[in-house]
PDB file of C-alpha atoms in Angstrom:
ATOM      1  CA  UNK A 205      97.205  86.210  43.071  1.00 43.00           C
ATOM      2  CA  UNK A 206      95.916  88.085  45.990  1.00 43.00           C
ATOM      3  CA  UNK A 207      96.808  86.461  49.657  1.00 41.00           C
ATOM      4  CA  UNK A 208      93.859  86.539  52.122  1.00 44.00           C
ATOM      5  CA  UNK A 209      96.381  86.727  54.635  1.00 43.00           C
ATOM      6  CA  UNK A 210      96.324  90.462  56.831  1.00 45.00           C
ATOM      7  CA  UNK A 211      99.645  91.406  58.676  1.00 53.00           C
ATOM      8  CA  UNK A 212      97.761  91.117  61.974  1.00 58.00           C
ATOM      9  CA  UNK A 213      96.517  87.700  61.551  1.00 66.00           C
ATOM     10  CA  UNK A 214     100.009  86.578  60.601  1.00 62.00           C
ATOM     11  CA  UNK A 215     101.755  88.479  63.580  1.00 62.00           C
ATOM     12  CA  UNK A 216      99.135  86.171  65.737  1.00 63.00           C
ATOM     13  CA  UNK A 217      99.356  83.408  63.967  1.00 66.00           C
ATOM     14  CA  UNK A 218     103.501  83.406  64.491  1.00 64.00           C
ATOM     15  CA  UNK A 219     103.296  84.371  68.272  1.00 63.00           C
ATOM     16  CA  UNK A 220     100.586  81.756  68.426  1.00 64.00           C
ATOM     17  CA  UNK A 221     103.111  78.988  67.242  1.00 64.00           C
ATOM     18  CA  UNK A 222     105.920  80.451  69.091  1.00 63.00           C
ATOM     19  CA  UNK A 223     103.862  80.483  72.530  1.00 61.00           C
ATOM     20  CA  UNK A 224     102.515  77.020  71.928  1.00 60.00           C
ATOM     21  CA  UNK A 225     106.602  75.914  71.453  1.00 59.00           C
ATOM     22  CA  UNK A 226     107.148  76.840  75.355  1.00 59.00           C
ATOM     23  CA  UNK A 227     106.962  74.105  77.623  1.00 49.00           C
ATOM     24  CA  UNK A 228     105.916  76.275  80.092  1.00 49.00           C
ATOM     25  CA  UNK A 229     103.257  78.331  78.653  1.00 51.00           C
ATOM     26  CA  UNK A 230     100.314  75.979  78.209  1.00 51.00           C
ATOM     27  CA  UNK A 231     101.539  72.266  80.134  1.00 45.00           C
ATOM     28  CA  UNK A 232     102.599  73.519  83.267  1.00 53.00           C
ATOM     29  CA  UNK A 233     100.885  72.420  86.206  1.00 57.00           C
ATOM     30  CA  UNK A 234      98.627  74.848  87.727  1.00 64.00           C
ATOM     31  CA  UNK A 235      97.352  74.680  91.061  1.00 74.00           C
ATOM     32  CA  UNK A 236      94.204  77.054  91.776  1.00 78.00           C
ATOM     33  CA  UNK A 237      94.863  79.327  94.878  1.00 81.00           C
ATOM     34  CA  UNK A 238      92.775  81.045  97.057  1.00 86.00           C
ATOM     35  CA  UNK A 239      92.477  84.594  96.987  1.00 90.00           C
ATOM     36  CA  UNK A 240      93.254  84.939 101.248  1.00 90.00           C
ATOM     37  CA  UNK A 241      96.364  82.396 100.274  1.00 90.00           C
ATOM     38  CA  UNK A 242      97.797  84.276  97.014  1.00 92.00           C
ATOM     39  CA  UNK A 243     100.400  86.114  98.632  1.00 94.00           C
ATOM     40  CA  UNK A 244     102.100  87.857  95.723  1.00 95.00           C
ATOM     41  CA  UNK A 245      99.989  88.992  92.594  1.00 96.00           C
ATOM     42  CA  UNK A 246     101.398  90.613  89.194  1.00 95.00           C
ATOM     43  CA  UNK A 247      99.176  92.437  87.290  1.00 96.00           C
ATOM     44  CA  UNK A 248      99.041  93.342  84.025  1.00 95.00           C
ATOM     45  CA  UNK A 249      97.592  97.310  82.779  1.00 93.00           C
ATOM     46  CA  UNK A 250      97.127  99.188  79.775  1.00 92.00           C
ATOM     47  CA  UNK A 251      98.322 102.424  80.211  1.00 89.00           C
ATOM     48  CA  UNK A 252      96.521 104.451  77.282  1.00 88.00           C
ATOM     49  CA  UNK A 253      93.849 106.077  79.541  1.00 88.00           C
ATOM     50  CA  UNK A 254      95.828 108.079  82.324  1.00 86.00           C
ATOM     51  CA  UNK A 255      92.466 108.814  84.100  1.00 87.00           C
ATOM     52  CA  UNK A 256      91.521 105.115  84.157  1.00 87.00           C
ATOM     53  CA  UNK A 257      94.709 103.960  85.036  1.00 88.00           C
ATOM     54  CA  UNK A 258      94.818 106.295  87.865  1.00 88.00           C
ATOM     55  CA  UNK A 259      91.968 104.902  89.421  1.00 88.00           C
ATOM     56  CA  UNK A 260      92.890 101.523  88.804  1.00 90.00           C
ATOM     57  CA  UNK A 261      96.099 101.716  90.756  1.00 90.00           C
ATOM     58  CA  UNK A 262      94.276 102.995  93.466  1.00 90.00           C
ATOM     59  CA  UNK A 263      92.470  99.581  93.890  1.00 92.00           C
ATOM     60  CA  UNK A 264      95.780  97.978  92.930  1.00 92.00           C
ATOM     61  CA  UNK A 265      97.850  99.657  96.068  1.00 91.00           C
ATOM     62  CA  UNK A 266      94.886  98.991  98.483  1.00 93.00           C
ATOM     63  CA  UNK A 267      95.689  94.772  97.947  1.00 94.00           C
ATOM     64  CA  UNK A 268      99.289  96.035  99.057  1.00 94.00           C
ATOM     65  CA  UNK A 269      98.380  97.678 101.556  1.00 94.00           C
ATOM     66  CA  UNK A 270      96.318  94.342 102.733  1.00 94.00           C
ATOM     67  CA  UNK A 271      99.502  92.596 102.969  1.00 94.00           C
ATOM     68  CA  UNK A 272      99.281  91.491  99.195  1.00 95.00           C
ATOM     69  CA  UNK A 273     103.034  91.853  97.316  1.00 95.00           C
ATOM     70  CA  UNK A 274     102.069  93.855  94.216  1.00 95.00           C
ATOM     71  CA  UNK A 275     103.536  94.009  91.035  1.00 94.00           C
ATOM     72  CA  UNK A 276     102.658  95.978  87.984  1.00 93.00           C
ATOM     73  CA  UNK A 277     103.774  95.618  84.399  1.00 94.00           C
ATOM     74  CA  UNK A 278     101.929  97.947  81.991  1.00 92.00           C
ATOM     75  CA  UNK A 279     102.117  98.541  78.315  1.00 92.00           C
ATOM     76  CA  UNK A 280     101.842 101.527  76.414  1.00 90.00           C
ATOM     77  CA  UNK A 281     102.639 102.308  72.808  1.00 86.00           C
ATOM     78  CA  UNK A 282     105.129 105.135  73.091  1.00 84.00           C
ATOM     79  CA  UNK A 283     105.479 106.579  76.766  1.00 81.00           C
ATOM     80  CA  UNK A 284     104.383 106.094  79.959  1.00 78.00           C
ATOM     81  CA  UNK A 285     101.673 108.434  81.347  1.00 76.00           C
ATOM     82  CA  UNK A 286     103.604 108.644  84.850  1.00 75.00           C
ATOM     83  CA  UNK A 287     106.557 106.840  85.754  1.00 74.00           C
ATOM     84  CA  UNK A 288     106.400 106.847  89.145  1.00 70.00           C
ATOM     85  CA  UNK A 289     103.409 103.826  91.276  1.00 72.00           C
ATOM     86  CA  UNK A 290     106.560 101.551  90.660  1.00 84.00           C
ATOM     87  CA  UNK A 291     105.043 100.082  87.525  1.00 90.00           C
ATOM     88  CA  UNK A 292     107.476  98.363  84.506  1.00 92.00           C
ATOM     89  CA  UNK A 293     106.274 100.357  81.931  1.00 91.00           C
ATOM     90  CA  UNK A 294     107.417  98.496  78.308  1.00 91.00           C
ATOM     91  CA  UNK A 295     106.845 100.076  74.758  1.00 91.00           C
ATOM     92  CA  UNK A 296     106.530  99.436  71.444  1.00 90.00           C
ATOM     93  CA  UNK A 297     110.403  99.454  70.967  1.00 92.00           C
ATOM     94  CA  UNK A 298     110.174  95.900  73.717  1.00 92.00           C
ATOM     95  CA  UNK A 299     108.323  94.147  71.118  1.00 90.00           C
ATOM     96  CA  UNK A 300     109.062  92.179  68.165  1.00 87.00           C
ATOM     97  CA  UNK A 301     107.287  92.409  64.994  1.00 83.00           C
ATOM     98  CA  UNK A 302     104.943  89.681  65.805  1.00 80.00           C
ATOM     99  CA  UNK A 303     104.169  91.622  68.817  1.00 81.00           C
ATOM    100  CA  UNK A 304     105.459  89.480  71.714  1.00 84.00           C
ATOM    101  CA  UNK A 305     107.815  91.217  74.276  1.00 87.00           C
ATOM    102  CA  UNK A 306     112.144  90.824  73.890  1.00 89.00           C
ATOM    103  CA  UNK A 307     113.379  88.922  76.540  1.00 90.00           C
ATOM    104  CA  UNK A 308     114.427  91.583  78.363  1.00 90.00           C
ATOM    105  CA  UNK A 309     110.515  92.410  79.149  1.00 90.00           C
ATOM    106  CA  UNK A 310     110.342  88.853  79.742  1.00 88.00           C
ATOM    107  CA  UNK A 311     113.059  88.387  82.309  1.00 90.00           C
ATOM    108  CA  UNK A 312     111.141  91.288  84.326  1.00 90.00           C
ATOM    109  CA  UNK A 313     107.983  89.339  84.312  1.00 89.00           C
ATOM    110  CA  UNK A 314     109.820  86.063  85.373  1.00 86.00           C
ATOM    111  CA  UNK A 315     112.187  87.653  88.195  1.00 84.00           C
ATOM    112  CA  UNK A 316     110.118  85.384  90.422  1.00 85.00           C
ATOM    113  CA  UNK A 317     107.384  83.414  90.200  1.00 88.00           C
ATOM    114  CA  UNK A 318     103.738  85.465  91.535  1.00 93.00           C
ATOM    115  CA  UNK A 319     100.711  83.342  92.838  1.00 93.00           C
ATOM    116  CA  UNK A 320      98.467  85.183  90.672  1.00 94.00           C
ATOM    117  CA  UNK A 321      98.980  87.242  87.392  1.00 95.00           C
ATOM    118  CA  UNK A 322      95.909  89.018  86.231  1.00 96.00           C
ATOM    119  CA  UNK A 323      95.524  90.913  83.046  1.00 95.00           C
ATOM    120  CA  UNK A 324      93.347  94.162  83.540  1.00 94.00           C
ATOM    121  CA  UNK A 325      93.902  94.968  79.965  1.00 90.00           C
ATOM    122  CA  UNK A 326      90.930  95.478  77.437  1.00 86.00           C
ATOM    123  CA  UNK A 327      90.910  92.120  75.171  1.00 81.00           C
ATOM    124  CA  UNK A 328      91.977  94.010  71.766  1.00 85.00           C
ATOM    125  CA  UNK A 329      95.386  94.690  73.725  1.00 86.00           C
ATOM    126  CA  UNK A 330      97.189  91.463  72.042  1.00 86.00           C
ATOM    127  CA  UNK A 331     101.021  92.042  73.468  1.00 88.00           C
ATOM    128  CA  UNK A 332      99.344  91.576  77.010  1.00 90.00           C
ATOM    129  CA  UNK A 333      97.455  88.165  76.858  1.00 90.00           C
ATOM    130  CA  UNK A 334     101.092  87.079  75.110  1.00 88.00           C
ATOM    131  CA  UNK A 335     103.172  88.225  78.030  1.00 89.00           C
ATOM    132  CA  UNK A 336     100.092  86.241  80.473  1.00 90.00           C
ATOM    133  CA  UNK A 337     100.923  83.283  78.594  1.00 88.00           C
ATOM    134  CA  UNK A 338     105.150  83.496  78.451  1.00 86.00           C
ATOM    135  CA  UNK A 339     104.656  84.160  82.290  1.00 88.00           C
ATOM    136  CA  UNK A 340     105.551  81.776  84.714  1.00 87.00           C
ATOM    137  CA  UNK A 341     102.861  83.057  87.062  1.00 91.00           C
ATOM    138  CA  UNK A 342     100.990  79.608  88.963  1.00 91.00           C
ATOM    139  CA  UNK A 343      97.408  80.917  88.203  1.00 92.00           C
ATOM    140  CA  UNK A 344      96.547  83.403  85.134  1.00 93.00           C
ATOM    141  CA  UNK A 345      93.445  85.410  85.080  1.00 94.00           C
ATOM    142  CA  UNK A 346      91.943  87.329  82.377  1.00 93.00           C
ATOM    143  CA  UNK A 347      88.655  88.477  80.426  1.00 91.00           C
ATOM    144  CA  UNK A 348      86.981  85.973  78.974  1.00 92.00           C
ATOM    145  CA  UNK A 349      87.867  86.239  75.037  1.00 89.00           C
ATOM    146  CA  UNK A 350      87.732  82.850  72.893  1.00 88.00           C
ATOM    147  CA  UNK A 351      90.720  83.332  70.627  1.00 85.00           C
ATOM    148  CA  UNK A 352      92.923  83.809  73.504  1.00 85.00           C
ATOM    149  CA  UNK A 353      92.256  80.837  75.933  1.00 87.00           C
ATOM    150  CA  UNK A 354      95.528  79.602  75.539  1.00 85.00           C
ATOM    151  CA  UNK A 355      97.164  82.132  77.331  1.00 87.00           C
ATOM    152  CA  UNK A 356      95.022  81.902  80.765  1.00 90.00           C
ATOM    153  CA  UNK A 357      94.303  79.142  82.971  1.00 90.00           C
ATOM    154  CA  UNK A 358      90.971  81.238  84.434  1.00 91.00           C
ATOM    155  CA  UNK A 359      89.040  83.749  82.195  1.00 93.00           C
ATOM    156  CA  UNK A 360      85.917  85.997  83.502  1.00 93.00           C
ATOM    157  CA  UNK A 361      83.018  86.790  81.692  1.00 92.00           C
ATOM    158  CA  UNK A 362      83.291  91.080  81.546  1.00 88.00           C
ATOM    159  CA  UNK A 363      79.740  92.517  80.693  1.00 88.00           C
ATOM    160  CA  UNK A 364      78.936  95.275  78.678  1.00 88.00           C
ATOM    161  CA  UNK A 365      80.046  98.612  80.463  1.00 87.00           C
ATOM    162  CA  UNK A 366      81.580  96.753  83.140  1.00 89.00           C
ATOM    163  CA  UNK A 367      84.585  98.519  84.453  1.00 88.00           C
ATOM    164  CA  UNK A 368      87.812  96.980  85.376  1.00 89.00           C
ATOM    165  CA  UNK A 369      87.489  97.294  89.291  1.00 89.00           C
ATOM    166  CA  UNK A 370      83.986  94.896  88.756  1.00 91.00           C
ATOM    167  CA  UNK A 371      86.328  92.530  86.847  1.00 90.00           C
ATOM    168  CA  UNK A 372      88.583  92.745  90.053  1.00 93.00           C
ATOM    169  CA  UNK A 373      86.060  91.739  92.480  1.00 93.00           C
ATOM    170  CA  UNK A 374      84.792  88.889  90.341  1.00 93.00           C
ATOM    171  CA  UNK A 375      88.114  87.562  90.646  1.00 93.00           C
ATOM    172  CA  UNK A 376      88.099  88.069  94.195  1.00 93.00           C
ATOM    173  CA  UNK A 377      85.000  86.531  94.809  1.00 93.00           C
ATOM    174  CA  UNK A 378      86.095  83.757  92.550  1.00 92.00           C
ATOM    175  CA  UNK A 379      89.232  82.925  93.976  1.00 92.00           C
ATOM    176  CA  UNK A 380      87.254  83.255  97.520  1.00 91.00           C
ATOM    177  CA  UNK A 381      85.678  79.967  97.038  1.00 88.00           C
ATOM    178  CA  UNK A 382      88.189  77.647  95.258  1.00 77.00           C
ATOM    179  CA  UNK A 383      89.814  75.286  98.017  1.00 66.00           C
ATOM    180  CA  UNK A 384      87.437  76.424 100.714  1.00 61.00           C
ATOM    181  CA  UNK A 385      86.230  73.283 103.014  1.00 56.00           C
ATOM    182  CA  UNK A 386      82.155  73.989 102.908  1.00 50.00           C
ATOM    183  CA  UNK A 387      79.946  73.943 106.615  1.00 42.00           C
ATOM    184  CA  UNK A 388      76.909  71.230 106.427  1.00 45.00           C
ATOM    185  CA  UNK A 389      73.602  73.344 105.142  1.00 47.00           C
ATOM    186  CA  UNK A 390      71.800  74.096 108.451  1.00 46.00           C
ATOM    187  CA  UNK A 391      68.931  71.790 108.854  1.00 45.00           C
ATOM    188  CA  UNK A 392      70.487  68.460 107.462  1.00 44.00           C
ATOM    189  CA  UNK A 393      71.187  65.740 109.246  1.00 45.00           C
ATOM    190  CA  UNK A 394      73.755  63.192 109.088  1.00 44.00           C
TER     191      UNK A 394
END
């Protein structure tokens, strides 16, 4: 009797159930917050593509340098392309086999409790959209990906070809107009 059962889809299917066992990771009240009002922001990178990364932290350190309290975690199979940028860089050796970080990764993520966690990550990168779910972030942001709506409270639509510093400035612009009090439309009257 053959199972129709891969390894992958049973590693998901196990950190599915576990995630969905946290009382934090999908009941939690969330409370939308305004980009100009999010004062502390984790974000979450894939570090396979140095060159891409690079650039990426480059966008990442100009929200510090707005007055924005940055945090990066990134993941990477076997070693970091550069240690330094202050990332947490966690491996394949921080995950268990169903692919969802030790609690050592965890406790990293959860040291305090960020206004915004967004996950820059590509949406085949699995161990990331877990950790955006175990976090205890107040608003989580990622690409917009069916199968893994659970783990965000706020998912954008990526187009074809679009790079992650687009997907940045959607969130921006976003986050922009959530809570905002809107002017009258000139020309009305009242």
């Amino acid at each position: 009797m053959k199972l129709n059962i891969l390894p992958g889809s049973l590693a998901r299917r196990a950190a599915g159930n576990y995630i969905r066992k946290k009382s934090y990771a999908g009941s939690r009240n969330r409370k939308i917050t305004n980009w100009a009002e999010a004062k502390s922001i984790a974000f979450l990178v894939d570090g396979h593509d140095p060159a891409a990364l690079r650039m990426l932290l480059n966008q990442l350190h100009a929200y510090a340098q707005k007055g924005k309290k940055v945090h990066i975690f990134g993941y990477v199979k076997k070693l970091p392309p550069f240690e330094e940028d202050g990332i947490y860089w966690f491996t394949n050796k921080d995950l268990n086999w169903a692919g969802l970080p030790k609690p050592s990764v965890l406790k990293a993520l959860n040291i305090q409790t960020y206004d915004l966690l967004i996950n820059t990550a590509e949406i085949k990168v699995s161990t990331l959209h877990y950790l955006s779910a175990l976090s205890h972030a107040t608003l989580r942001i990622g690409p917009y990906a069916e199968e893994w709506a659970e783990c965000y409270d706020f998912m954008i639509i990526q187009d074809p070809g679009e790079t992650v510093p687009e997907l940045l400035k959607k969130a921006e612009y976003y986050l922009s107009t959530f809570n905002k009090q809107y002017a009258p439309v000139h020309g009305t009257t009242d």
